[in-house]
């Protein structure tokens, strides 16, 4: 970034020693260089921000998901990454169910100040090659776009970027920040919408970032697993409630997912088995759950909230 001020100074000195025509050309060149410097600074700042978001997501950012989201003729799965305070940071759209044409994965990064997209990155798996396109936004304008191609994903990181050339520039939403913002808004609405297959309490826990939910009647109890944050157990129809430290899931036999934790004077283990379960009200759930709290075993039904 530092060579640009020196370059502008050199152009100014050159203009002072030349005639009016040369001075005008030098001024125009200086303006172009200043614009280029601003663009590079902008994209560099965004890249640094994106690295931070990706690192946060890898370490366990709060996550919301949705499925069967229509994007044109295709169906996409959705993943929203949120900060601990609930601000959306990154949206991920991936191929799911029906696909027309090439399979595309897209990441939309959002500005935490105004919630608008600052970058769109996409990976397109074409015939015998993979393409990566990146678009940087500044306010309501496209600041920069680039593209690179490789034989496969493994070779993509070593490929060089070149200018992005749109196959349909007049109708390419990637080039229009307002259209990308509309898509981002629709995705955010989808991941935050109430799931009709879940109870009110389960939906509340899902919006809080929970990945697993279970309930039973011995007497009435519920369990919510919030990755990287906490495990919440409520028993005796809500009269007893406590939080325990989160621990990573472990794989049990029969493809079960197991959690084990202790704290605040309590111990808890939970086993989510991928076996259909019908609760006392006749509602079907995707998992059979066994929870042991302070030595007492409880049986119930559960669901994945991701």
PDB file of C-alpha atoms in Angstrom, residues 1-266:
ATOM      1  CA  UNK A   1       0.000   0.000   0.000  1.00  0.00           C
ATOM      2  CA  UNK A   2       2.846   2.445   0.728  1.00  0.00           C
ATOM      3  CA  UNK A   3       4.211   2.865  -2.855  1.00  0.00           C
ATOM      4  CA  UNK A   4       1.133   4.814  -3.957  1.00  0.00           C
ATOM      5  CA  UNK A   5       1.844   8.125  -2.146  1.00  0.00           C
ATOM      6  CA  UNK A   6       5.379   8.107  -3.617  1.00  0.00           C
ATOM      7  CA  UNK A   7       3.959   7.437  -7.056  1.00  0.00           C
ATOM      8  CA  UNK A   8       1.565  10.368  -6.752  1.00  0.00           C
ATOM      9  CA  UNK A   9       4.388  12.658  -5.580  1.00  0.00           C
ATOM     10  CA  UNK A  10       6.492  11.686  -8.588  1.00  0.00           C
ATOM     11  CA  UNK A  11       3.616  12.466 -10.936  1.00  0.00           C
ATOM     12  CA  UNK A  12       3.133  15.878  -9.330  1.00  0.00           C
ATOM     13  CA  UNK A  13       6.818  16.759  -9.824  1.00  0.00           C
ATOM     14  CA  UNK A  14       6.652  15.591 -13.438  1.00  0.00           C
ATOM     15  CA  UNK A  15       3.619  17.785 -14.069  1.00  0.00           C
ATOM     16  CA  UNK A  16       5.362  20.855 -12.610  1.00  0.00           C
ATOM     17  CA  UNK A  17       8.261  20.488 -15.065  1.00  0.00           C
ATOM     18  CA  UNK A  18       6.065  19.931 -18.127  1.00  0.00           C
ATOM     19  CA  UNK A  19       3.648  22.041 -20.108  1.00  0.00           C
ATOM     20  CA  UNK A  20      -0.086  22.502 -19.470  1.00  0.00           C
ATOM     21  CA  UNK A  21      -0.989  19.453 -21.576  1.00  0.00           C
ATOM     22  CA  UNK A  22       1.451  17.237 -19.713  1.00  0.00           C
ATOM     23  CA  UNK A  23       0.228  18.659 -16.434  1.00  0.00           C
ATOM     24  CA  UNK A  24      -3.350  17.681 -17.291  1.00  0.00           C
ATOM     25  CA  UNK A  25      -2.327  14.154 -18.268  1.00  0.00           C
ATOM     26  CA  UNK A  26      -0.298  13.796 -15.104  1.00  0.00           C
ATOM     27  CA  UNK A  27      -3.238  14.975 -13.006  1.00  0.00           C
ATOM     28  CA  UNK A  28      -5.518  12.443 -14.713  1.00  0.00           C
ATOM     29  CA  UNK A  29      -2.977   9.681 -14.157  1.00  0.00           C
ATOM     30  CA  UNK A  30      -2.636  10.693 -10.527  1.00  0.00           C
ATOM     31  CA  UNK A  31      -6.394  10.552 -10.097  1.00  0.00           C
ATOM     32  CA  UNK A  32      -6.519   7.076 -11.656  1.00  0.00           C
ATOM     33  CA  UNK A  33      -3.703   5.896  -9.382  1.00  0.00           C
ATOM     34  CA  UNK A  34      -5.401   7.329  -6.313  1.00  0.00           C
ATOM     35  CA  UNK A  35      -8.591   5.493  -7.284  1.00  0.00           C
ATOM     36  CA  UNK A  36      -6.644   2.265  -7.716  1.00  0.00           C
ATOM     37  CA  UNK A  37      -4.971   2.755  -4.337  1.00  0.00           C
ATOM     38  CA  UNK A  38      -8.339   3.276  -2.662  1.00  0.00           C
ATOM     39  CA  UNK A  39      -9.727   0.167  -4.343  1.00  0.00           C
ATOM     40  CA  UNK A  40      -6.801  -1.970  -3.259  1.00  0.00           C
ATOM     41  CA  UNK A  41      -6.952  -0.643   0.298  1.00  0.00           C
ATOM     42  CA  UNK A  42     -10.668  -1.352   0.385  1.00  0.00           C
ATOM     43  CA  UNK A  43     -10.393  -4.943  -0.847  1.00  0.00           C
ATOM     44  CA  UNK A  44      -7.415  -5.587   1.422  1.00  0.00           C
ATOM     45  CA  UNK A  45      -9.360  -4.355   4.451  1.00  0.00           C
ATOM     46  CA  UNK A  46     -12.299  -6.570   3.476  1.00  0.00           C
ATOM     47  CA  UNK A  47     -10.025  -9.585   3.022  1.00  0.00           C
ATOM     48  CA  UNK A  48      -8.605  -9.072   6.523  1.00  0.00           C
ATOM     49  CA  UNK A  49     -12.129  -8.780   7.950  1.00  0.00           C
ATOM     50  CA  UNK A  50     -13.224 -11.919   6.111  1.00  0.00           C
ATOM     51  CA  UNK A  51     -10.309 -13.900   7.490  1.00  0.00           C
ATOM     52  CA  UNK A  52     -11.431 -12.896  10.975  1.00  0.00           C
ATOM     53  CA  UNK A  53     -15.016 -13.978  10.287  1.00  0.00           C
ATOM     54  CA  UNK A  54     -13.894 -17.314   8.852  1.00  0.00           C
ATOM     55  CA  UNK A  55     -11.661 -17.905  11.848  1.00  0.00           C
ATOM     56  CA  UNK A  56     -14.544 -17.095  14.201  1.00  0.00           C
ATOM     57  CA  UNK A  57     -16.843 -19.465  12.294  1.00  0.00           C
ATOM     58  CA  UNK A  58     -14.272 -22.267  12.403  1.00  0.00           C
ATOM     59  CA  UNK A  59     -13.973 -21.871  16.169  1.00  0.00           C
ATOM     60  CA  UNK A  60     -17.722 -22.114  16.645  1.00  0.00           C
ATOM     61  CA  UNK A  61     -19.719 -19.034  15.794  1.00  0.00           C
ATOM     62  CA  UNK A  62     -23.429 -19.136  16.564  1.00  0.00           C
ATOM     63  CA  UNK A  63     -25.220 -20.830  13.686  1.00  0.00           C
ATOM     64  CA  UNK A  64     -28.725 -20.877  12.186  1.00  0.00           C
ATOM     65  CA  UNK A  65     -29.753 -23.038   9.247  1.00  0.00           C
ATOM     66  CA  UNK A  66     -32.599 -23.534   6.783  1.00  0.00           C
ATOM     67  CA  UNK A  67     -33.273 -25.904   3.909  1.00  0.00           C
ATOM     68  CA  UNK A  68     -34.907 -25.972   0.479  1.00  0.00           C
ATOM     69  CA  UNK A  69     -34.383 -22.264  -0.185  1.00  0.00           C
ATOM     70  CA  UNK A  70     -35.221 -21.436  -3.816  1.00  0.00           C
ATOM     71  CA  UNK A  71     -32.534 -19.627  -5.822  1.00  0.00           C
ATOM     72  CA  UNK A  72     -33.829 -19.410  -9.367  1.00  0.00           C
ATOM     73  CA  UNK A  73     -34.455 -22.991 -10.494  1.00  0.00           C
ATOM     74  CA  UNK A  74     -32.194 -24.439  -7.808  1.00  0.00           C
ATOM     75  CA  UNK A  75     -32.724 -25.445  -4.201  1.00  0.00           C
ATOM     76  CA  UNK A  76     -30.159 -24.403  -1.602  1.00  0.00           C
ATOM     77  CA  UNK A  77     -29.365 -25.185   1.975  1.00  0.00           C
ATOM     78  CA  UNK A  78     -28.554 -22.151   4.133  1.00  0.00           C
ATOM     79  CA  UNK A  79     -26.183 -21.490   7.014  1.00  0.00           C
ATOM     80  CA  UNK A  80     -26.007 -18.166   8.843  1.00  0.00           C
ATOM     81  CA  UNK A  81     -23.096 -17.406  11.169  1.00  0.00           C
ATOM     82  CA  UNK A  82     -23.822 -14.883  13.938  1.00  0.00           C
ATOM     83  CA  UNK A  83     -21.760 -13.104  16.550  1.00  0.00           C
ATOM     84  CA  UNK A  84     -22.374 -13.800  20.233  1.00  0.00           C
ATOM     85  CA  UNK A  85     -24.444 -10.607  20.341  1.00  0.00           C
ATOM     86  CA  UNK A  86     -26.632 -11.819  17.457  1.00  0.00           C
ATOM     87  CA  UNK A  87     -25.218  -9.843  14.530  1.00  0.00           C
ATOM     88  CA  UNK A  88     -25.116 -11.728  11.221  1.00  0.00           C
ATOM     89  CA  UNK A  89     -21.566 -12.148   9.895  1.00  0.00           C
ATOM     90  CA  UNK A  90     -21.582 -14.684   7.084  1.00  0.00           C
ATOM     91  CA  UNK A  91     -24.184 -16.463   4.956  1.00  0.00           C
ATOM     92  CA  UNK A  92     -23.518 -19.714   3.142  1.00  0.00           C
ATOM     93  CA  UNK A  93     -25.655 -21.132   0.343  1.00  0.00           C
ATOM     94  CA  UNK A  94     -24.933 -24.677  -0.857  1.00  0.00           C
ATOM     95  CA  UNK A  95     -26.537 -27.008  -3.414  1.00  0.00           C
ATOM     96  CA  UNK A  96     -29.401 -29.059  -2.019  1.00  0.00           C
ATOM     97  CA  UNK A  97     -32.041 -31.245  -3.664  1.00  0.00           C
ATOM     98  CA  UNK A  98     -32.873 -30.117  -7.201  1.00  0.00           C
ATOM     99  CA  UNK A  99     -30.132 -28.434  -9.237  1.00  0.00           C
ATOM    100  CA  UNK A 100     -30.343 -26.954 -12.725  1.00  0.00           C
ATOM    101  CA  UNK A 101     -26.994 -26.314 -14.410  1.00  0.00           C
ATOM    102  CA  UNK A 102     -23.701 -26.132 -12.542  1.00  0.00           C
ATOM    103  CA  UNK A 103     -23.556 -26.597  -8.776  1.00  0.00           C
ATOM    104  CA  UNK A 104     -22.690 -23.341  -7.001  1.00  0.00           C
ATOM    105  CA  UNK A 105     -21.636 -22.589  -3.431  1.00  0.00           C
ATOM    106  CA  UNK A 106     -21.848 -18.964  -2.288  1.00  0.00           C
ATOM    107  CA  UNK A 107     -20.618 -17.033   0.740  1.00  0.00           C
ATOM    108  CA  UNK A 108     -21.957 -13.564   1.537  1.00  0.00           C
ATOM    109  CA  UNK A 109     -20.030 -11.532   4.124  1.00  0.00           C
ATOM    110  CA  UNK A 110     -21.898  -8.754   5.922  1.00  0.00           C
ATOM    111  CA  UNK A 111     -20.778  -5.463   7.403  1.00  0.00           C
ATOM    112  CA  UNK A 112     -21.509  -5.559  11.140  1.00  0.00           C
ATOM    113  CA  UNK A 113     -22.215  -1.807  11.156  1.00  0.00           C
ATOM    114  CA  UNK A 114     -25.022  -1.702   8.589  1.00  0.00           C
ATOM    115  CA  UNK A 115     -25.715  -5.382   7.893  1.00  0.00           C
ATOM    116  CA  UNK A 116     -25.115  -4.983   4.159  1.00  0.00           C
ATOM    117  CA  UNK A 117     -22.950  -7.287   2.016  1.00  0.00           C
ATOM    118  CA  UNK A 118     -19.315  -6.307   1.643  1.00  0.00           C
ATOM    119  CA  UNK A 119     -18.225  -9.385  -0.291  1.00  0.00           C
ATOM    120  CA  UNK A 120     -19.712 -12.244  -2.287  1.00  0.00           C
ATOM    121  CA  UNK A 121     -17.578 -15.289  -3.053  1.00  0.00           C
ATOM    122  CA  UNK A 122     -18.746 -18.241  -5.109  1.00  0.00           C
ATOM    123  CA  UNK A 123     -17.354 -21.589  -6.186  1.00  0.00           C
ATOM    124  CA  UNK A 124     -18.849 -23.004  -9.387  1.00  0.00           C
ATOM    125  CA  UNK A 125     -18.168 -26.605 -10.336  1.00  0.00           C
ATOM    126  CA  UNK A 126     -18.228 -26.564 -14.114  1.00  0.00           C
ATOM    127  CA  UNK A 127     -17.517 -29.406 -16.533  1.00  0.00           C
ATOM    128  CA  UNK A 128     -13.912 -30.541 -15.954  1.00  0.00           C
ATOM    129  CA  UNK A 129     -12.992 -27.389 -14.005  1.00  0.00           C
ATOM    130  CA  UNK A 130     -13.765 -25.253 -10.979  1.00  0.00           C
ATOM    131  CA  UNK A 131     -14.264 -21.475 -11.019  1.00  0.00           C
ATOM    132  CA  UNK A 132     -14.019 -18.997  -8.142  1.00  0.00           C
ATOM    133  CA  UNK A 133     -15.540 -15.537  -8.454  1.00  0.00           C
ATOM    134  CA  UNK A 134     -15.161 -12.776  -5.863  1.00  0.00           C
ATOM    135  CA  UNK A 135     -17.008  -9.456  -5.656  1.00  0.00           C
ATOM    136  CA  UNK A 136     -16.181  -6.603  -3.280  1.00  0.00           C
ATOM    137  CA  UNK A 137     -18.752  -3.926  -2.455  1.00  0.00           C
ATOM    138  CA  UNK A 138     -18.309  -0.422  -1.109  1.00  0.00           C
ATOM    139  CA  UNK A 139     -21.548   1.236  -0.092  1.00  0.00           C
ATOM    140  CA  UNK A 140     -23.948   0.887  -3.010  1.00  0.00           C
ATOM    141  CA  UNK A 141     -21.218   0.316  -5.585  1.00  0.00           C
ATOM    142  CA  UNK A 142     -19.163  -2.608  -6.838  1.00  0.00           C
ATOM    143  CA  UNK A 143     -15.569  -1.853  -5.830  1.00  0.00           C
ATOM    144  CA  UNK A 144     -13.799  -4.789  -7.428  1.00  0.00           C
ATOM    145  CA  UNK A 145     -14.442  -8.194  -9.007  1.00  0.00           C
ATOM    146  CA  UNK A 146     -12.108 -11.033  -9.939  1.00  0.00           C
ATOM    147  CA  UNK A 147     -12.129 -14.627 -11.092  1.00  0.00           C
ATOM    148  CA  UNK A 148      -9.841 -17.651 -11.309  1.00  0.00           C
ATOM    149  CA  UNK A 149     -10.144 -21.152 -12.758  1.00  0.00           C
ATOM    150  CA  UNK A 150      -8.445 -24.489 -12.021  1.00  0.00           C
ATOM    151  CA  UNK A 151      -8.868 -28.149 -12.858  1.00  0.00           C
ATOM    152  CA  UNK A 152     -10.131 -28.930  -9.343  1.00  0.00           C
ATOM    153  CA  UNK A 153     -10.494 -27.473  -5.856  1.00  0.00           C
ATOM    154  CA  UNK A 154      -7.048 -28.618  -4.789  1.00  0.00           C
ATOM    155  CA  UNK A 155      -5.427 -26.596  -7.578  1.00  0.00           C
ATOM    156  CA  UNK A 156      -7.631 -23.533  -7.155  1.00  0.00           C
ATOM    157  CA  UNK A 157      -5.574 -21.884  -4.408  1.00  0.00           C
ATOM    158  CA  UNK A 158      -2.537 -21.770  -6.693  1.00  0.00           C
ATOM    159  CA  UNK A 159      -4.439 -20.244  -9.621  1.00  0.00           C
ATOM    160  CA  UNK A 160      -4.072 -16.528 -10.346  1.00  0.00           C
ATOM    161  CA  UNK A 161      -6.965 -14.100 -10.307  1.00  0.00           C
ATOM    162  CA  UNK A 162      -7.935 -12.157 -13.391  1.00  0.00           C
ATOM    163  CA  UNK A 163     -10.794  -9.759 -14.194  1.00  0.00           C
ATOM    164  CA  UNK A 164     -14.296 -11.185 -13.814  1.00  0.00           C
ATOM    165  CA  UNK A 165     -16.142 -11.313 -17.130  1.00  0.00           C
ATOM    166  CA  UNK A 166     -19.871 -11.726 -16.740  1.00  0.00           C
ATOM    167  CA  UNK A 167     -21.688 -13.923 -19.263  1.00  0.00           C
ATOM    168  CA  UNK A 168     -24.741 -11.663 -18.883  1.00  0.00           C
ATOM    169  CA  UNK A 169     -23.583  -8.235 -17.581  1.00  0.00           C
ATOM    170  CA  UNK A 170     -26.993  -6.587 -17.866  1.00  0.00           C
ATOM    171  CA  UNK A 171     -28.711  -9.076 -15.556  1.00  0.00           C
ATOM    172  CA  UNK A 172     -25.857 -10.260 -13.337  1.00  0.00           C
ATOM    173  CA  UNK A 173     -27.012  -9.752  -9.747  1.00  0.00           C
ATOM    174  CA  UNK A 174     -23.426 -10.207  -8.487  1.00  0.00           C
ATOM    175  CA  UNK A 175     -22.508  -6.872 -10.046  1.00  0.00           C
ATOM    176  CA  UNK A 176     -25.363  -5.067  -8.286  1.00  0.00           C
ATOM    177  CA  UNK A 177     -24.939  -4.545  -4.523  1.00  0.00           C
ATOM    178  CA  UNK A 178     -28.660  -3.829  -4.110  1.00  0.00           C
ATOM    179  CA  UNK A 179     -29.563  -7.219  -5.612  1.00  0.00           C
ATOM    180  CA  UNK A 180     -27.005  -9.017  -3.433  1.00  0.00           C
ATOM    181  CA  UNK A 181     -28.425  -7.212  -0.404  1.00  0.00           C
ATOM    182  CA  UNK A 182     -31.929  -8.395  -1.364  1.00  0.00           C
ATOM    183  CA  UNK A 183     -30.684 -11.984  -1.525  1.00  0.00           C
ATOM    184  CA  UNK A 184     -28.923 -11.624   1.836  1.00  0.00           C
ATOM    185  CA  UNK A 185     -32.116 -10.256   3.416  1.00  0.00           C
ATOM    186  CA  UNK A 186     -34.122 -13.186   2.068  1.00  0.00           C
ATOM    187  CA  UNK A 187     -31.573 -15.664   3.434  1.00  0.00           C
ATOM    188  CA  UNK A 188     -31.593 -13.996   6.856  1.00  0.00           C
ATOM    189  CA  UNK A 189     -35.389 -14.126   6.936  1.00  0.00           C
ATOM    190  CA  UNK A 190     -35.313 -17.816   5.975  1.00  0.00           C
ATOM    191  CA  UNK A 191     -32.838 -18.932   8.649  1.00  0.00           C
ATOM    192  CA  UNK A 192     -34.659 -16.958  11.336  1.00  0.00           C
ATOM    193  CA  UNK A 193     -38.154 -18.078  10.377  1.00  0.00           C
ATOM    194  CA  UNK A 194     -40.112 -20.322  12.733  1.00  0.00           C
ATOM    195  CA  UNK A 195     -39.939 -24.029  11.916  1.00  0.00           C
ATOM    196  CA  UNK A 196     -43.454 -25.438  11.827  1.00  0.00           C
ATOM    197  CA  UNK A 197     -42.270 -28.885  12.897  1.00  0.00           C
ATOM    198  CA  UNK A 198     -40.902 -27.527  16.177  1.00  0.00           C
ATOM    199  CA  UNK A 199     -42.572 -26.339  19.357  1.00  0.00           C
ATOM    200  CA  UNK A 200     -42.406 -22.731  20.497  1.00  0.00           C
ATOM    201  CA  UNK A 201     -39.751 -23.606  23.093  1.00  0.00           C
ATOM    202  CA  UNK A 202     -37.667 -25.490  20.510  1.00  0.00           C
ATOM    203  CA  UNK A 203     -37.844 -22.560  18.088  1.00  0.00           C
ATOM    204  CA  UNK A 204     -36.698 -20.200  20.841  1.00  0.00           C
ATOM    205  CA  UNK A 205     -33.688 -22.409  21.546  1.00  0.00           C
ATOM    206  CA  UNK A 206     -32.933 -22.713  17.824  1.00  0.00           C
ATOM    207  CA  UNK A 207     -32.772 -18.917  17.523  1.00  0.00           C
ATOM    208  CA  UNK A 208     -30.442 -18.913  20.529  1.00  0.00           C
ATOM    209  CA  UNK A 209     -28.077 -21.129  18.540  1.00  0.00           C
ATOM    210  CA  UNK A 210     -29.022 -24.581  19.829  1.00  0.00           C
ATOM    211  CA  UNK A 211     -28.115 -27.582  17.696  1.00  0.00           C
ATOM    212  CA  UNK A 212     -29.977 -30.309  19.632  1.00  0.00           C
ATOM    213  CA  UNK A 213     -33.299 -30.288  21.464  1.00  0.00           C
ATOM    214  CA  UNK A 214     -34.997 -32.994  23.534  1.00  0.00           C
ATOM    215  CA  UNK A 215     -38.086 -33.324  25.740  1.00  0.00           C
ATOM    216  CA  UNK A 216     -39.699 -35.969  27.906  1.00  0.00           C
ATOM    217  CA  UNK A 217     -42.288 -36.528  30.615  1.00  0.00           C
ATOM    218  CA  UNK A 218     -40.724 -38.082  33.699  1.00  0.00           C
ATOM    219  CA  UNK A 219     -41.904 -35.494  34.840  1.00  0.00           C
ATOM    220  CA  UNK A 220     -41.760 -32.876  32.082  1.00  0.00           C
ATOM    221  CA  UNK A 221     -38.191 -31.945  31.089  1.00  0.00           C
ATOM    222  CA  UNK A 222     -36.255 -30.400  28.206  1.00  0.00           C
ATOM    223  CA  UNK A 223     -32.645 -30.203  27.085  1.00  0.00           C
ATOM    224  CA  UNK A 224     -30.947 -27.715  24.741  1.00  0.00           C
ATOM    225  CA  UNK A 225     -27.387 -28.040  23.446  1.00  0.00           C
ATOM    226  CA  UNK A 226     -25.900 -24.691  22.369  1.00  0.00           C
ATOM    227  CA  UNK A 227     -22.523 -25.426  20.750  1.00  0.00           C
ATOM    228  CA  UNK A 228     -19.487 -23.638  22.206  1.00  0.00           C
ATOM    229  CA  UNK A 229     -21.699 -21.888  24.788  1.00  0.00           C
ATOM    230  CA  UNK A 230     -23.704 -24.034  27.195  1.00  0.00           C
ATOM    231  CA  UNK A 231     -26.063 -26.922  27.838  1.00  0.00           C
ATOM    232  CA  UNK A 232     -29.429 -26.026  29.383  1.00  0.00           C
ATOM    233  CA  UNK A 233     -31.533 -28.537  31.310  1.00  0.00           C
ATOM    234  CA  UNK A 234     -35.032 -27.789  32.549  1.00  0.00           C
ATOM    235  CA  UNK A 235     -36.813 -30.344  34.732  1.00  0.00           C
ATOM    236  CA  UNK A 236     -39.931 -30.859  36.809  1.00  0.00           C
ATOM    237  CA  UNK A 237     -42.108 -28.929  34.340  1.00  0.00           C
ATOM    238  CA  UNK A 238     -39.863 -25.881  34.515  1.00  0.00           C
ATOM    239  CA  UNK A 239     -39.423 -25.721  38.284  1.00  0.00           C
ATOM    240  CA  UNK A 240     -35.797 -26.844  38.031  1.00  0.00           C
ATOM    241  CA  UNK A 241     -33.440 -25.218  35.559  1.00  0.00           C
ATOM    242  CA  UNK A 242     -29.666 -25.052  35.368  1.00  0.00           C
ATOM    243  CA  UNK A 243     -26.908 -24.433  32.872  1.00  0.00           C
ATOM    244  CA  UNK A 244     -23.782 -26.526  32.388  1.00  0.00           C
ATOM    245  CA  UNK A 245     -20.588 -25.947  30.423  1.00  0.00           C
ATOM    246  CA  UNK A 246     -20.695 -27.042  26.795  1.00  0.00           C
ATOM    247  CA  UNK A 247     -18.538 -30.004  25.798  1.00  0.00           C
ATOM    248  CA  UNK A 248     -17.919 -31.261  22.283  1.00  0.00           C
ATOM    249  CA  UNK A 249     -20.074 -34.089  21.017  1.00  0.00           C
ATOM    250  CA  UNK A 250     -18.679 -37.608  20.990  1.00  0.00           C
ATOM    251  CA  UNK A 251     -19.679 -40.396  18.646  1.00  0.00           C
ATOM    252  CA  UNK A 252     -21.298 -43.338  20.393  1.00  0.00           C
ATOM    253  CA  UNK A 253     -22.280 -46.739  19.060  1.00  0.00           C
ATOM    254  CA  UNK A 254     -25.124 -47.082  16.543  1.00  0.00           C
ATOM    255  CA  UNK A 255     -24.186 -43.619  15.183  1.00  0.00           C
ATOM    256  CA  UNK A 256     -25.408 -41.924  18.346  1.00  0.00           C
ATOM    257  CA  UNK A 257     -24.227 -38.467  19.371  1.00  0.00           C
ATOM    258  CA  UNK A 258     -23.267 -38.153  23.015  1.00  0.00           C
ATOM    259  CA  UNK A 259     -22.591 -35.254  25.374  1.00  0.00           C
ATOM    260  CA  UNK A 260     -21.203 -35.368  28.912  1.00  0.00           C
ATOM    261  CA  UNK A 261     -20.700 -32.402  31.235  1.00  0.00           C
ATOM    262  CA  UNK A 262     -20.723 -31.299  34.860  1.00  0.00           C
ATOM    263  CA  UNK A 263     -20.793 -28.057  36.819  1.00  0.00           C
ATOM    264  CA  UNK A 264     -22.784 -26.024  39.335  1.00  0.00           C
ATOM    265  CA  UNK A 265     -23.183 -29.124  41.462  1.00  0.00           C
ATOM    266  CA  UNK A 266     -24.740 -31.225  38.689  1.00  0.00           C
TER     267      UNK A 266
END
